[in-house]
Amino acid sequence: EIVLTQSPGTLSLSPGERATLSCRASQSVSSSYLAWYQQKPGQAPRLLIYGASSRATGIPDRFSGSGSGTDFTLTISRLEPEDFAVYYCQQYGSSSWTFGQGTKVEIK
Amino acid sequence: EVQLVQSGAEVKKPGESLRISCKGSGYSFTSYWISWVRQMPGKGLEWMGRIDPSDSYTNYSPSFQGHVTISADKSISTAYLQWSSLKASDTAMYYCARHGVGGSTNRAFDIWGQGTMVTVSS
């Protein structure tokens, strides 16, 4: 089973700043089958990025994903007030889907 | 509108059985796998298992194999997650999600249900 480790655990930033979230896999994620999700309190997760770098339908272009192999990054270019939430990475390249433990982006 | 609608919150006692549901609408239910995801209070997301509604083929996370059963009734576009004997540690929010975007079989979860809260307490 592929283990995903996200860092940092918490990111304290101000609106307008750039956020960089990391996701490292215990082994290579095949074909960049890596996704990012956003979850706000009391809500279901929402797909942001799939295939490591493709934005899901309706996702603003301030969200971008990059990386391959074992190292992946989610970047939010300029934080909007609605972006403060928890973010999870997920690999779906094997027959056992796994999530990282999450990164909380909080208002500084 | 494409959506997954889950059954309502449940409060059960340890040892009781339970089945929760997830109904798909607005798309061809048999064309997309459905997964179940657990989120314990204040914790992260855990993938439990998935089903192909077209043939009911399932596979489970090793962490959940033998503890839950995933099934589907394609005639009513509904997937299920069931327990035969609940434990207090099963208290959590449970989400269903559609394998919607990506490769032919390797897909990310593009549509999520609203979640079903299961509370197990004596």
PDB file of C-alpha atoms in Angstrom, chain A residues 1 30 33-35 37 39 42-47 49-51 56-57 88 90 92-102, chain B residues 33 35 37 39 43-47 50 59-63 95 99 101-110 112-115:
ATOM      1  CA  GLU A   1       0.000   0.000   0.000  1.00  0.00           C
ATOM      2  CA  SER A  30       2.030   5.406 -11.530  1.00  0.00           C
ATOM      3  CA  TYR A  33      -2.524   9.318 -10.627  1.00  0.00           C
ATOM      4  CA  LEU A  34      -2.449  11.900  -7.862  1.00  0.00           C
ATOM      5  CA  ALA A  35      -5.393  14.083  -6.822  1.00  0.00           C
ATOM      6  CA  TYR A  37      -9.146  17.633  -2.468  1.00  0.00           C
ATOM      7  CA  GLN A  39     -12.563  20.051   2.656  1.00  0.00           C
ATOM      8  CA  GLY A  42     -19.140  20.349   7.842  1.00  0.00           C
ATOM      9  CA  GLN A  43     -18.765  19.711   4.120  1.00  0.00           C
ATOM     10  CA  ALA A  44     -17.829  16.805   1.922  1.00  0.00           C
ATOM     11  CA  PRO A  45     -14.441  16.927   0.192  1.00  0.00           C
ATOM     12  CA  ARG A  46     -14.256  18.615  -3.218  1.00  0.00           C
ATOM     13  CA  LEU A  47     -11.954  17.522  -6.040  1.00  0.00           C
ATOM     14  CA  ILE A  49      -6.764  18.562  -9.081  1.00  0.00           C
ATOM     15  CA  TYR A  50      -6.436  15.140 -10.734  1.00  0.00           C
ATOM     16  CA  GLY A  51      -3.683  13.575 -12.797  1.00  0.00           C
ATOM     17  CA  ALA A  56     -11.339  19.703 -12.031  1.00  0.00           C
ATOM     18  CA  THR A  57     -14.414  21.361 -13.499  1.00  0.00           C
ATOM     19  CA  TYR A  88      -5.796  16.149   1.144  1.00  0.00           C
ATOM     20  CA  GLN A  90      -4.822  11.002  -2.791  1.00  0.00           C
ATOM     21  CA  TYR A  92      -5.343   6.303  -7.275  1.00  0.00           C
ATOM     22  CA  GLY A  93      -2.689   4.506  -9.302  1.00  0.00           C
ATOM     23  CA  SER A  94      -2.965   1.178  -7.564  1.00  0.00           C
ATOM     24  CA  SER A  95      -5.953  -0.987  -6.686  1.00  0.00           C
ATOM     25  CA  SER A  96      -5.935   0.501  -3.193  1.00  0.00           C
ATOM     26  CA  TRP A  97      -6.665   4.214  -3.049  1.00  0.00           C
ATOM     27  CA  THR A  98      -4.992   6.096  -0.205  1.00  0.00           C
ATOM     28  CA  PHE A  99      -5.115   9.624   1.222  1.00  0.00           C
ATOM     29  CA  GLY A 100      -2.526  11.753   2.927  1.00  0.00           C
ATOM     30  CA  GLN A 101      -3.230  12.916   6.461  1.00  0.00           C
ATOM     31  CA  GLY A 102      -4.116  16.445   5.361  1.00  0.00           C
TER      32      GLY A 102
ATOM     33  CA  TRP B  33     -17.346   2.886  -9.696  1.00  0.00           C
ATOM     34  CA  SER B  35     -16.083   4.154  -3.210  1.00  0.00           C
ATOM     35  CA  VAL B  37     -14.624   6.822   2.627  1.00  0.00           C
ATOM     36  CA  GLN B  39     -13.789  10.169   8.423  1.00  0.00           C
ATOM     37  CA  LYS B  43      -9.546  13.051  11.649  1.00  0.00           C
ATOM     38  CA  GLY B  44      -8.613  12.566   8.009  1.00  0.00           C
ATOM     39  CA  LEU B  45     -10.052  10.606   5.110  1.00  0.00           C
ATOM     40  CA  GLU B  46      -9.689   6.828   4.888  1.00  0.00           C
ATOM     41  CA  TRP B  47     -10.564   4.829   1.773  1.00  0.00           C
ATOM     42  CA  ARG B  50     -15.093   0.332  -3.873  1.00  0.00           C
ATOM     43  CA  ASN B  59     -12.238  -4.572  -3.481  1.00  0.00           C
ATOM     44  CA  TYR B  60     -11.471  -3.379   0.002  1.00  0.00           C
ATOM     45  CA  SER B  61      -8.734  -1.642   1.906  1.00  0.00           C
ATOM     46  CA  PRO B  62      -6.890  -4.188   4.048  1.00  0.00           C
ATOM     47  CA  SER B  63      -7.897  -2.070   7.048  1.00  0.00           C
ATOM     48  CA  TYR B  95     -18.997   9.395   2.449  1.00  0.00           C
ATOM     49  CA  HIS B  99     -14.757   7.482  -9.522  1.00  0.00           C
ATOM     50  CA  VAL B 101     -12.187  11.556 -13.842  1.00  0.00           C
ATOM     51  CA  GLY B 102      -8.813  10.293 -14.993  1.00  0.00           C
ATOM     52  CA  GLY B 103      -7.897   7.080 -16.782  1.00  0.00           C
ATOM     53  CA  SER B 104     -10.025   4.178 -17.926  1.00  0.00           C
ATOM     54  CA  THR B 105     -10.053   2.498 -14.510  1.00  0.00           C
ATOM     55  CA  ASN B 106      -7.820   4.736 -12.399  1.00  0.00           C
ATOM     56  CA  ARG B 107     -10.002   7.693 -11.584  1.00  0.00           C
ATOM     57  CA  ALA B 108     -10.210  10.435  -8.977  1.00  0.00           C
ATOM     58  CA  PHE B 109     -13.391  11.044  -6.991  1.00  0.00           C
ATOM     59  CA  ASP B 110     -15.274  13.842  -8.697  1.00  0.00           C
ATOM     60  CA  TRP B 112     -19.239  13.064  -3.319  1.00  0.00           C
ATOM     61  CA  GLY B 113     -22.317  12.353  -1.270  1.00  0.00           C
ATOM     62  CA  GLN B 114     -23.202  14.685   1.582  1.00  0.00           C
ATOM     63  CA  GLY B 115     -22.091  12.136   4.175  1.00  0.00           C
TER      64      GLY B 115
END
